[in-house]
mmCIF file of C-alpha atoms and ligand atoms in Angstrom:
data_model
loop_
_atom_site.group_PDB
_atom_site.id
_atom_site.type_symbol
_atom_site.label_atom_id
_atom_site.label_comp_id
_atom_site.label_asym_id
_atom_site.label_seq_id
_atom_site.Cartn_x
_atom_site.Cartn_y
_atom_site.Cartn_z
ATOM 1 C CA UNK F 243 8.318 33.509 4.474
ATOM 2 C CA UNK F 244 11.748 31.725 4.098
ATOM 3 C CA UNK F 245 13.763 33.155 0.833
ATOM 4 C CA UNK F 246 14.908 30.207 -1.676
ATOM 5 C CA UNK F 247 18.647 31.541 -0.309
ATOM 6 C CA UNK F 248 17.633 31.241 3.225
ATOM 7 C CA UNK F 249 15.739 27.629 2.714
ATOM 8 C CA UNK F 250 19.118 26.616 1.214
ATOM 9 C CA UNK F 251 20.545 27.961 4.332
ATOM 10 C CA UNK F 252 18.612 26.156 6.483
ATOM 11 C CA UNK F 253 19.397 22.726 4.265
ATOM 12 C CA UNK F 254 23.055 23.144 5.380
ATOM 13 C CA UNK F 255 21.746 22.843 9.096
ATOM 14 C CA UNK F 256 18.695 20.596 9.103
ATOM 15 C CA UNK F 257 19.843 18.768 11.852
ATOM 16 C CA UNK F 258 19.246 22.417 14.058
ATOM 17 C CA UNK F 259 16.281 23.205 12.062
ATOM 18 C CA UNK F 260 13.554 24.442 13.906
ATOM 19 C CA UNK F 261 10.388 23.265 13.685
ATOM 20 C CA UNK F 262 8.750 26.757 11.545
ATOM 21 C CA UNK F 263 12.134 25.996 9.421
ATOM 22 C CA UNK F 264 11.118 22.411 8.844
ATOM 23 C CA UNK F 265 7.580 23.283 8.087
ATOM 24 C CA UNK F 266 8.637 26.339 5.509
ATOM 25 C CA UNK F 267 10.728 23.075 3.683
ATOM 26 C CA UNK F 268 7.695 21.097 3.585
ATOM 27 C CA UNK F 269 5.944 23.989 1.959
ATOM 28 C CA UNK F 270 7.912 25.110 -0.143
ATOM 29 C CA UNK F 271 7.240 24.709 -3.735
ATOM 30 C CA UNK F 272 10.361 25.680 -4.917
ATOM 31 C CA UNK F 273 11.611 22.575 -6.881
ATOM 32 C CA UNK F 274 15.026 23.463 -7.551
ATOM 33 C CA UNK F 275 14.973 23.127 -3.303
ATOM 34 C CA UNK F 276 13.334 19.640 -3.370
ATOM 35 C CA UNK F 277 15.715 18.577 -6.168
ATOM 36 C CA UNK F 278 18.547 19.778 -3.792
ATOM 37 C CA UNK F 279 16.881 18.306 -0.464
ATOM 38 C CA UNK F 280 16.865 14.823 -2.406
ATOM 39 C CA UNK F 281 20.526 14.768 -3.717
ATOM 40 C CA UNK F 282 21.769 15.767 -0.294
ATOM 41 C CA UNK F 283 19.489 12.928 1.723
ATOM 42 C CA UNK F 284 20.862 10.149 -1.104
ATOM 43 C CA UNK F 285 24.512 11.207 -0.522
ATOM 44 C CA UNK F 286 24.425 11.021 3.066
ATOM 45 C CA UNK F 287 22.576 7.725 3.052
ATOM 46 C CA UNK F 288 25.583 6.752 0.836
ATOM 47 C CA UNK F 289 27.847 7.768 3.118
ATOM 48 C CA UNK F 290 26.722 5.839 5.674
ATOM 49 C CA UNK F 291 25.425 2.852 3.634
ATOM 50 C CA UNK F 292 27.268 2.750 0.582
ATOM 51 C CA UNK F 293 25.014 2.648 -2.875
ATOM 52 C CA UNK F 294 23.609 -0.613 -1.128
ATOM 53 C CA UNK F 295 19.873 -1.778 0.223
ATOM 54 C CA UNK F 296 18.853 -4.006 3.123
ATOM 55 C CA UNK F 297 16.215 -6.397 2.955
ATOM 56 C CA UNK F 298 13.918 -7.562 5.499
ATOM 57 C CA UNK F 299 11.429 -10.578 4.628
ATOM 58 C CA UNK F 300 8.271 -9.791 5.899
ATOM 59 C CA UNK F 301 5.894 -11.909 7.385
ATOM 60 C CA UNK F 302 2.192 -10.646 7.865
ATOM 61 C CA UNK F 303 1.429 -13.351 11.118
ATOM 62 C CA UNK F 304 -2.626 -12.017 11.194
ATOM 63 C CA UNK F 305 -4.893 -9.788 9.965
ATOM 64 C CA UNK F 306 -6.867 -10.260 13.120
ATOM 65 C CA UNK F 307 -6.921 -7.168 14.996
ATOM 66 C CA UNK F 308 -8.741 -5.513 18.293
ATOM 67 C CA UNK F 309 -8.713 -1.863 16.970
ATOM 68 C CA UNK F 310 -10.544 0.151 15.143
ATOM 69 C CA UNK F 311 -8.540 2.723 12.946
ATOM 70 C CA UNK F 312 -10.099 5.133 10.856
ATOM 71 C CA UNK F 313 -7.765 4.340 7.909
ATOM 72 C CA UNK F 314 -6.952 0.430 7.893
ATOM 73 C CA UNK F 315 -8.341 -2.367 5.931
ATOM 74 C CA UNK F 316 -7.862 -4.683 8.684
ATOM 75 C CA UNK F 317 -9.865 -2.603 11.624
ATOM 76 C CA UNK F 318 -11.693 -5.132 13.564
ATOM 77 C CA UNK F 319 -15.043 -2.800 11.878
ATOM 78 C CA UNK F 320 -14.677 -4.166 8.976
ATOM 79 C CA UNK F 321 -16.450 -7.113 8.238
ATOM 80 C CA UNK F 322 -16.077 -7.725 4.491
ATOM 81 C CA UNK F 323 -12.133 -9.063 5.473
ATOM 82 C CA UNK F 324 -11.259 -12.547 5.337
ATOM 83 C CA UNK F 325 -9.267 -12.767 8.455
ATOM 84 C CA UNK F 326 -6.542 -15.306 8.637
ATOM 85 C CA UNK F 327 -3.632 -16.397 10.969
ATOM 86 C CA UNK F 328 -1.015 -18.103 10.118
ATOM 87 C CA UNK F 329 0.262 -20.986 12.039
ATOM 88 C CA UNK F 330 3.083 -21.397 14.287
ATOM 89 C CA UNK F 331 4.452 -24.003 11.373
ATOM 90 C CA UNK F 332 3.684 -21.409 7.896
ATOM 91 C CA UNK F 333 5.697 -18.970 9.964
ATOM 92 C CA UNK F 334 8.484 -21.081 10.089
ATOM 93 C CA UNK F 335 8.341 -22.494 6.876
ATOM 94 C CA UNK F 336 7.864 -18.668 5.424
ATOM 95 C CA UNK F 337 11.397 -18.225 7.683
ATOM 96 C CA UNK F 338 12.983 -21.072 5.869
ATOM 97 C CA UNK F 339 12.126 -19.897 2.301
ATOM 98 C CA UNK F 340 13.150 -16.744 3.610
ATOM 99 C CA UNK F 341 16.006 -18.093 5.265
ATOM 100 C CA UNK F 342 16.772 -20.021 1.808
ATOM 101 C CA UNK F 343 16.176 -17.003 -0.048
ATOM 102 C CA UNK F 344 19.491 -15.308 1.728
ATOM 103 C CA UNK F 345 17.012 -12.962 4.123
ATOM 104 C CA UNK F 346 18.499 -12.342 7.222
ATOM 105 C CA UNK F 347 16.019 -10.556 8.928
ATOM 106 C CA UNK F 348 12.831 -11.600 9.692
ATOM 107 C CA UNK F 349 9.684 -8.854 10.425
ATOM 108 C CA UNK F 350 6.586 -10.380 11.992
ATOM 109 C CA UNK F 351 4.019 -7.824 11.546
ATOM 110 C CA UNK F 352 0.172 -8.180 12.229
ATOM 111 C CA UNK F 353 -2.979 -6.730 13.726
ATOM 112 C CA UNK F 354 -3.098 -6.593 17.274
ATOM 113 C CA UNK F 355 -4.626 -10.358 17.804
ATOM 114 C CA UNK F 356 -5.032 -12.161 21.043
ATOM 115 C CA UNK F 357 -4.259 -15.071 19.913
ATOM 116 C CA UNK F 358 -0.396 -14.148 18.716
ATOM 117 C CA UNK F 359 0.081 -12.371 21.857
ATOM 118 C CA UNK F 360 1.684 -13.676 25.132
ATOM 119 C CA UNK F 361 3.244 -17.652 25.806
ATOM 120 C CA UNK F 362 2.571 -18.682 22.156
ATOM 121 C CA UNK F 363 4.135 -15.490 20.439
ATOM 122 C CA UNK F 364 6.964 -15.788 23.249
ATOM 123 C CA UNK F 365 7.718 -19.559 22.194
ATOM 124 C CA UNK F 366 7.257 -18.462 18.376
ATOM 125 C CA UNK F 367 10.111 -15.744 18.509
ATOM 126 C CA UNK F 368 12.491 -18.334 20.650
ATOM 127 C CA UNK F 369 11.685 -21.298 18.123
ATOM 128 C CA UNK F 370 13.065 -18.908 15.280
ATOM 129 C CA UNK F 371 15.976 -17.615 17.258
ATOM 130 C CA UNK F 372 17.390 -20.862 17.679
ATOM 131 C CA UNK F 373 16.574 -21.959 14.293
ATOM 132 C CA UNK F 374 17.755 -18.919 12.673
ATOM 133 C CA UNK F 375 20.949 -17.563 15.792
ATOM 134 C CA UNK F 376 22.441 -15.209 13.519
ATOM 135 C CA UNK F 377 18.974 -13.578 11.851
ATOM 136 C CA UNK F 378 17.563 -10.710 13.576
ATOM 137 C CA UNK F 379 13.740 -10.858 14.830
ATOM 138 C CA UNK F 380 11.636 -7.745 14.450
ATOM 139 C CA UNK F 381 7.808 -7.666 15.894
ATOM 140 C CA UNK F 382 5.498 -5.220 14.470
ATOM 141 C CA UNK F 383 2.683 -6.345 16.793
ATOM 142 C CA UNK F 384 1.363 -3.331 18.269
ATOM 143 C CA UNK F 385 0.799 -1.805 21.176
ATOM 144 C CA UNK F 386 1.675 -4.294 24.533
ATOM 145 C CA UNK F 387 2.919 -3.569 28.283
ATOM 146 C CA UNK F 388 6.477 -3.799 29.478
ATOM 147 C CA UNK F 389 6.563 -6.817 31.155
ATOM 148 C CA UNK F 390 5.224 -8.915 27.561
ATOM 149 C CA UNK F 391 7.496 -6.766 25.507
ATOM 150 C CA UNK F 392 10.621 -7.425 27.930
ATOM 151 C CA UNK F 393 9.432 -11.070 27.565
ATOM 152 C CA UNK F 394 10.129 -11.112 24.092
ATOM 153 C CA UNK F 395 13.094 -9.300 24.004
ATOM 154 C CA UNK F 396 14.746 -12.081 26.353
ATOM 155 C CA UNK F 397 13.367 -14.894 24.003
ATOM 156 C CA UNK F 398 15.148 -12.926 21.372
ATOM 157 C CA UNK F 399 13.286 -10.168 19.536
ATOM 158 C CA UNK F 400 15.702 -7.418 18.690
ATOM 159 C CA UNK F 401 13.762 -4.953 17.138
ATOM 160 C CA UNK F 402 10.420 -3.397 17.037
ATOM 161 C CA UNK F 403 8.454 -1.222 14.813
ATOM 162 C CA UNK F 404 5.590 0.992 15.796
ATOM 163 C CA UNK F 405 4.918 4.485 14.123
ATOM 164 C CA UNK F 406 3.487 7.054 16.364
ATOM 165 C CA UNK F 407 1.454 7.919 13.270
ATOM 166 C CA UNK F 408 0.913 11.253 14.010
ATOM 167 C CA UNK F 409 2.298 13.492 16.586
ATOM 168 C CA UNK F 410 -0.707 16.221 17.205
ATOM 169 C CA UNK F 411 -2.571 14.861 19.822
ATOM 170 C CA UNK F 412 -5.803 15.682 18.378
ATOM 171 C CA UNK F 413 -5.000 14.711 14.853
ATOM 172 C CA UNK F 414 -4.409 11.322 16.258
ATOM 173 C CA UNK F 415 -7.508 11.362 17.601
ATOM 174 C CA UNK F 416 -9.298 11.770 14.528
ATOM 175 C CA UNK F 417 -7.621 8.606 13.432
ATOM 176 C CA UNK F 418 -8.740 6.812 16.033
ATOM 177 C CA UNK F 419 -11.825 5.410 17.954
ATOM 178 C CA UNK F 420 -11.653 6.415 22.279
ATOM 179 C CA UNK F 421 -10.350 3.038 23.149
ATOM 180 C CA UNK F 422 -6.655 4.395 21.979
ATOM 181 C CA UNK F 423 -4.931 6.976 23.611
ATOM 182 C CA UNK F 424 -1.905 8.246 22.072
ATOM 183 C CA UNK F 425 -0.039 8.545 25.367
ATOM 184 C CA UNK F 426 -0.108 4.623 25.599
ATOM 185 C CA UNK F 427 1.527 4.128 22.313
ATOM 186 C CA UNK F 428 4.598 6.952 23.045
ATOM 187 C CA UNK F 429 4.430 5.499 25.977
ATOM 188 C CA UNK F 430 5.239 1.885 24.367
ATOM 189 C CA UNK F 431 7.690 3.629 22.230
ATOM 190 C CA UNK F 432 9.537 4.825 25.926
ATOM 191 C CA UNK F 433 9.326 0.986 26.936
ATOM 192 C CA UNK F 434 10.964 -0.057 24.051
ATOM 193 C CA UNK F 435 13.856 1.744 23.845
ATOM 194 C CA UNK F 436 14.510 1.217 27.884
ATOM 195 C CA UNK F 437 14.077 -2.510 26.850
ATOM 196 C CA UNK F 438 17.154 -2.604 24.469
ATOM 197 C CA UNK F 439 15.111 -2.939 21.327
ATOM 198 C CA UNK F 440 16.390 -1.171 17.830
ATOM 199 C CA UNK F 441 12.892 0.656 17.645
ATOM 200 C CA UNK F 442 11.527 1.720 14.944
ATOM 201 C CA UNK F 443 8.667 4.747 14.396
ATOM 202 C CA UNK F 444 6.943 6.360 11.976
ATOM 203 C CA UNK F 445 3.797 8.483 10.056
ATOM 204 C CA UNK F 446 1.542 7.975 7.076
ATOM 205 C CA UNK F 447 1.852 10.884 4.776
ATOM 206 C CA UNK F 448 -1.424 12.617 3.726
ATOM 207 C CA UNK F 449 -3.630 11.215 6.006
ATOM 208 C CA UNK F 450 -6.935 13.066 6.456
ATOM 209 C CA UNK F 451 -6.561 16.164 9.026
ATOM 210 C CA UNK F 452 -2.914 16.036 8.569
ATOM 211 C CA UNK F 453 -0.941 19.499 7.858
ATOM 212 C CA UNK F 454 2.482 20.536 6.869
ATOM 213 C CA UNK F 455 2.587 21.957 10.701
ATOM 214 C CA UNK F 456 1.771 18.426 12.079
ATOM 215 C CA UNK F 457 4.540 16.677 9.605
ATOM 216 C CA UNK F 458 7.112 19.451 10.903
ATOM 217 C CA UNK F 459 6.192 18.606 14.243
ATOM 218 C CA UNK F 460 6.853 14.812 13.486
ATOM 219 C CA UNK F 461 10.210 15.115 12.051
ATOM 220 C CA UNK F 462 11.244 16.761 15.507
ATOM 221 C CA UNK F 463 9.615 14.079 17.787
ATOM 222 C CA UNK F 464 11.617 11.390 15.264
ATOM 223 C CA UNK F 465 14.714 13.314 15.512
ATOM 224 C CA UNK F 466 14.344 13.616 19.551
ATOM 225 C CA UNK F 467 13.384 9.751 19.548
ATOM 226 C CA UNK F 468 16.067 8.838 17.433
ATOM 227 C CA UNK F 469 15.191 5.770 16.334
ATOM 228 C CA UNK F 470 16.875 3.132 15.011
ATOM 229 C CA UNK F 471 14.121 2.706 12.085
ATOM 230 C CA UNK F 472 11.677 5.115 10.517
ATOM 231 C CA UNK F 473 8.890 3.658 8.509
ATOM 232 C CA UNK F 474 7.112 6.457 6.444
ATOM 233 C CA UNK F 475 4.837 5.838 3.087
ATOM 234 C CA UNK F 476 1.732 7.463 1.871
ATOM 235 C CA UNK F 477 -1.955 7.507 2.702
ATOM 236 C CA UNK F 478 -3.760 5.268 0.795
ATOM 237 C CA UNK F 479 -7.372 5.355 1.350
ATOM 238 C CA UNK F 480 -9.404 1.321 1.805
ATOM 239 C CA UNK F 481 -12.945 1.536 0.459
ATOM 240 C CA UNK F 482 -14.433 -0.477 3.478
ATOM 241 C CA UNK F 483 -13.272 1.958 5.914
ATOM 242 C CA UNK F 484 -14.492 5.362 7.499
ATOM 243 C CA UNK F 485 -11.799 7.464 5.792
ATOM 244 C CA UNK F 486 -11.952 5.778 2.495
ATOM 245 C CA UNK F 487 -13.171 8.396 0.699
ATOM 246 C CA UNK F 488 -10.226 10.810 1.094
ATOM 247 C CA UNK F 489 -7.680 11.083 -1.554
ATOM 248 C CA UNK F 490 -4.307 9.694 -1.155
ATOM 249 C CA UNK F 491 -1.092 11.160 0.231
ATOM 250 C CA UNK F 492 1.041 13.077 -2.424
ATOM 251 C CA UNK F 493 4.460 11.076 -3.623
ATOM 252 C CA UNK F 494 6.350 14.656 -3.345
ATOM 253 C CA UNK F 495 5.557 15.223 0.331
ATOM 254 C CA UNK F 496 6.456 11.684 0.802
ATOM 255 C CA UNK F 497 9.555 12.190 -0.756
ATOM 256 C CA UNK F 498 10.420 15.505 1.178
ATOM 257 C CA UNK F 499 9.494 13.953 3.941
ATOM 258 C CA UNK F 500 11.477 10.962 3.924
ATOM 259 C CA UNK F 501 14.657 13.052 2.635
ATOM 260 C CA UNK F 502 14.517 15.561 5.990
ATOM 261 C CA UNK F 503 13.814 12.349 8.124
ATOM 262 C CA UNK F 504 17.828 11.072 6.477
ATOM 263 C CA UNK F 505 18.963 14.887 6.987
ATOM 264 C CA UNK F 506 17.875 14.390 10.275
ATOM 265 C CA UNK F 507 18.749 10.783 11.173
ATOM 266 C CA UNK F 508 22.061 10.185 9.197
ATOM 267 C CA UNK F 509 22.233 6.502 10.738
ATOM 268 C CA UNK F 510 18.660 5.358 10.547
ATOM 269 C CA UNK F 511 17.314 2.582 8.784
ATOM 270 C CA UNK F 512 14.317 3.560 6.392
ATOM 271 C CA UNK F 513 12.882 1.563 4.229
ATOM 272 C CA UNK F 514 11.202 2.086 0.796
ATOM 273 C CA UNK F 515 7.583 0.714 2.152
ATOM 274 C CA UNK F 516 5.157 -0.730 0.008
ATOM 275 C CA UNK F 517 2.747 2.184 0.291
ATOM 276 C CA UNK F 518 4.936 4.229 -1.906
ATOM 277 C CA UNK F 519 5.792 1.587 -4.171
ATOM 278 C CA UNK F 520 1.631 1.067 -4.427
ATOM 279 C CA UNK F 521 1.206 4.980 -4.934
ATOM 280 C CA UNK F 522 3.239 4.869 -7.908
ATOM 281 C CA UNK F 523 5.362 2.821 -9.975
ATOM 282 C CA UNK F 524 8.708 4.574 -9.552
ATOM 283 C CA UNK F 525 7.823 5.109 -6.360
ATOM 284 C CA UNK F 526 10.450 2.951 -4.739
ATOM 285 C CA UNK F 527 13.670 4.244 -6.475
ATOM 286 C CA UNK F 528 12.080 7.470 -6.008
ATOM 287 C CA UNK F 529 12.090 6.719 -2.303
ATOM 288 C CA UNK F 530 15.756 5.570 -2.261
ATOM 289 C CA UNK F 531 16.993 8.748 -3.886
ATOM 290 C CA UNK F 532 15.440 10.425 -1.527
ATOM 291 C CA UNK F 533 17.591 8.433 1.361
ATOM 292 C CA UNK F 534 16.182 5.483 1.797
ATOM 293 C CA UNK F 535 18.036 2.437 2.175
ATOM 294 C CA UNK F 536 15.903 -0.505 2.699
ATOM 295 C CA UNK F 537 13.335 -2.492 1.537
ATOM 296 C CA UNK F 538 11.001 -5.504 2.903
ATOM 297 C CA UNK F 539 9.765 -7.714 0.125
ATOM 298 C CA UNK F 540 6.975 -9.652 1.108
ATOM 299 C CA UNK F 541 7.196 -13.247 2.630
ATOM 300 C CA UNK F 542 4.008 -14.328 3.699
ATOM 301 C CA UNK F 543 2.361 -17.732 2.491
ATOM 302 C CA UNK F 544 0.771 -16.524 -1.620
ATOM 303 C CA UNK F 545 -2.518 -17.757 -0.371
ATOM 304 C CA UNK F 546 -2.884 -15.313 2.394
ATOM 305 C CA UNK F 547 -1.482 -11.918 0.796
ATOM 306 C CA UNK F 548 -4.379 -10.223 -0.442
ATOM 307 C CA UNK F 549 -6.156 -10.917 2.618
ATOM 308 C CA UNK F 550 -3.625 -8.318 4.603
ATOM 309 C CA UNK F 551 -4.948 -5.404 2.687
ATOM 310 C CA UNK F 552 -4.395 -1.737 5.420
ATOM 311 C CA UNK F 553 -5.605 -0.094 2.155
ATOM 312 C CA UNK F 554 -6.802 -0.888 -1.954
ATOM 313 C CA UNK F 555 -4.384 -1.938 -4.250
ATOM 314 C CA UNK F 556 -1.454 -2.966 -2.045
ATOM 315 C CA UNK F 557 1.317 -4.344 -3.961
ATOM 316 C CA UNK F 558 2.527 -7.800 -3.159
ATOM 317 C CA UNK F 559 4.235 -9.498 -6.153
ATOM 318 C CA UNK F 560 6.544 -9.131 -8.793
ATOM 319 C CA UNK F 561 9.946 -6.911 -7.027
ATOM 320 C CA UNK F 562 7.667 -6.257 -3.371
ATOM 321 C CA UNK F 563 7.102 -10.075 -2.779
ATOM 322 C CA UNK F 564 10.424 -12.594 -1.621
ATOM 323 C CA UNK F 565 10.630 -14.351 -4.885
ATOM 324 C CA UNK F 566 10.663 -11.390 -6.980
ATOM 325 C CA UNK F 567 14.503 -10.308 -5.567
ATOM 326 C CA UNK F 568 15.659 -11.010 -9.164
ATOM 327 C CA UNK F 569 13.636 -8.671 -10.167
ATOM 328 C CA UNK F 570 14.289 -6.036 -7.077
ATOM 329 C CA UNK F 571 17.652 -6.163 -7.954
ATOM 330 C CA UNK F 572 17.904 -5.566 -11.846
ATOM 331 C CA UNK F 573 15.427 -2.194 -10.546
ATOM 332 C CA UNK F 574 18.433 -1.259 -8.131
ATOM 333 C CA UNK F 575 20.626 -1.871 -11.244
ATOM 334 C CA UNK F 576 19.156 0.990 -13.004
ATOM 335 C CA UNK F 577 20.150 3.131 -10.445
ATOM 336 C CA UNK F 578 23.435 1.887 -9.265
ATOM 337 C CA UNK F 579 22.534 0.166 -6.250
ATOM 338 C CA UNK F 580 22.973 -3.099 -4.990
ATOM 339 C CA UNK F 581 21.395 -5.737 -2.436
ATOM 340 C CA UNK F 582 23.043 -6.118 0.660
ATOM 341 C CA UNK F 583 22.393 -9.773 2.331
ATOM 342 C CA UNK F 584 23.450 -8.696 5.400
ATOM 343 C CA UNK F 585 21.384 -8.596 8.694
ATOM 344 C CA UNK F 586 21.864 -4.723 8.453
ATOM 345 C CA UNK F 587 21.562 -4.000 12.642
ATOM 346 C CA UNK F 588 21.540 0.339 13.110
ATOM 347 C CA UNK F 589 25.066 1.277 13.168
ATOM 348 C CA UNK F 590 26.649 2.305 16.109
ATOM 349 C CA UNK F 591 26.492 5.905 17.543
HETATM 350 N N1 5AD W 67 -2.624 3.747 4.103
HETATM 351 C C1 5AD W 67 -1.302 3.737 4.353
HETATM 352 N N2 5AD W 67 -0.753 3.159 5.423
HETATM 353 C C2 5AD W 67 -1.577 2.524 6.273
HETATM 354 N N3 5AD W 67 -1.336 1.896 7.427
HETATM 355 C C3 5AD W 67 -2.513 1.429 7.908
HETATM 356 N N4 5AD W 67 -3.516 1.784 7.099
HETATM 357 C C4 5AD W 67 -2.963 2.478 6.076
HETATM 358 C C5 5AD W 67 -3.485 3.127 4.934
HETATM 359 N N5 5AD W 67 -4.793 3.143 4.669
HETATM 360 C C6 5AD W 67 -0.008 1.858 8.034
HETATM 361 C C7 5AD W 67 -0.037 2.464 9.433
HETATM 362 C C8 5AD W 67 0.401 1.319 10.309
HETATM 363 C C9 5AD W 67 1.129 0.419 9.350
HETATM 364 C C10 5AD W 67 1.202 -0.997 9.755
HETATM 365 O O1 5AD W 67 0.423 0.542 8.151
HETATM 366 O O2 5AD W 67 0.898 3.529 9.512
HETATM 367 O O3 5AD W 67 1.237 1.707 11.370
#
């Protein structure tokens, strides 16, 4: 057992932490520690940052997908969804209300659909890179091989997100049906990285299985990746799906979490995701004194949101959707914080 001293120690040199070290802060319920673990992640985030908040519009292309997770509302299982996909034309138009909106960054995310895959997702990113030269293009497509991720890097992606979700090799196969293998997705993190992407990775906090040794063990594989992005948020269980039935990730380890991922990645880019604005309404200040310093309001075309629901109750208007940055930013108000407009690449090592 670490001694409060000795955790506060080990606070002074999280970046050396071992991984028993990491796991004693994750357990710890010491909340004078927490309290301390928080201020420290918010001040180096302002450090690097400044008291100031990227935004990335975010554009959900599909809610098709081939897999089969465990925990999301959009497994291809799950029949009650109404799947959609949007249109080479709404994505651009969401772009240029984006684009209108001052968004500089643009984040296609979606299941893993066939039909937004190869030539037509290739000519999709180059249409928007030269409508939009100085925006950057993030994918959050899933898992692909080199040669279609290189593809879209030359037509002008920049960055891609894809969390490892969990670490523990068997955890993350009790997330997920035989036809993934977790080797193919670390191994599409590699590919990445070697392509020239800003990558971004990342867990879900609380999901079923998951314990303070796993998490530990994920902040180490983040810190040896070191990312450019880390996308973390809670659990959240979806009624029409096999883990449904478990309760939701806690907002404290979130928290913790997300303040020893800044400890340990001064220059990343982590955003306040949805998921913990869902989990609870404070949620998203909470996550950005805890280090966070971005957000991605929500972009897609109204009449599709609710239909790209990974779990129940997914927030999507009001400060979380594109026209509700009015609002987003008299929330930062309250806590000193401002929106920056700016394209917000990783800084340089
Ligand atoms: N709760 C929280 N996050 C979820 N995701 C998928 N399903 C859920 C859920 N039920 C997250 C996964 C995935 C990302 C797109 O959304 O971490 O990588």
């Amino acid at each position: 057992m670490l001694t409060t001293k000795s955790k506060s120690d080990t606070l002074d040199h999280v970046a050396t932490a071992s991984i028993p070290e990491l796991k004693a802060l994750l357990d710890s319920n010491d909340t004078h520690l927490e309290h301390e673990l928080q201020v420290r992640a918010k001040t180096l985030a302002e450090l690097q940052f400044g008291r100031r908040i990227y935004l990335r519009g975010l554009i959900e292309i599909s809610n098709v997908c081939r897999n089969d997770c465990y925990y999301c509302g959009i497994r291809s299982g799950n029949e009650r969804v109404t799947r959609y996909r949007l249109t080479a034309d709404e994505v651009m138009s969401a772009c240029e209300r984006g684009y209108e909106i001052g968004f500089r960054t643009f984040v296609l995310q979606g299941g893993e659909d066939p039909y937004w895959r190869g030539e037509r997702l290739v000519s999709l990113v180059r249409n928007i890179r030269t409508s939009y030269p100085e925006c950057a293009i993030t994918l959050s497509l899933g898992e692909m091989e080199y040669a279609e991720y290189e593809a879209l890097f030359h037509a002008g992606a920049n960055r891609y997100l894809l969390r490892h979700e969990t670490y523990d090799k068997e955890h993350y196969e009790s997330l997920h049906p035989s036809t993934m293998a977790q080797e193919h997705r670390l191994q599409a993190l590699r590919d990445l990285k070697q392509i020239g992407y800003q990558v971004g990775t990342g867990v879900m906090i609380g999901s079923p299985g998951q314990t303070t040794a796993h998490l530990a063990q994920d902040l180490d594989f983040i810190h040896r990746l070191q990312p450019a992005m880390i996308g973390v948020g809670p659990f959240i269980p979806h009624e029409d799906t096999p883990l449904g039935t478990y309760p939701a990730g806690s907002l404290s380890m979130t928290l913790r979490f997300l303040a020893l991922c800044r400890l340990l990645n001064p220059r990343a880019l982590i955003p306040a995701t949805t998921a913990v604005a869902t989990l609870h309404p404070e949620g998203r200040l909470a996550a950005i004194r805890s280090g966070c310093n971005v957000v991605m309001p929500n972009l897609s075309p109204l009449n599709h949101r609710a239909d790209y629901a990974l779990y129940n109750n997914k927030v999507y208007s009001g400060s979380e959707a594109a026209e509700g940055v009015a609002l987003l930013q008299a929330q930062l108000d309250t806590i000193g914080y401002q929106i920056d407009w700016g394209r917000g690449d990783a800084p340089a090592s």
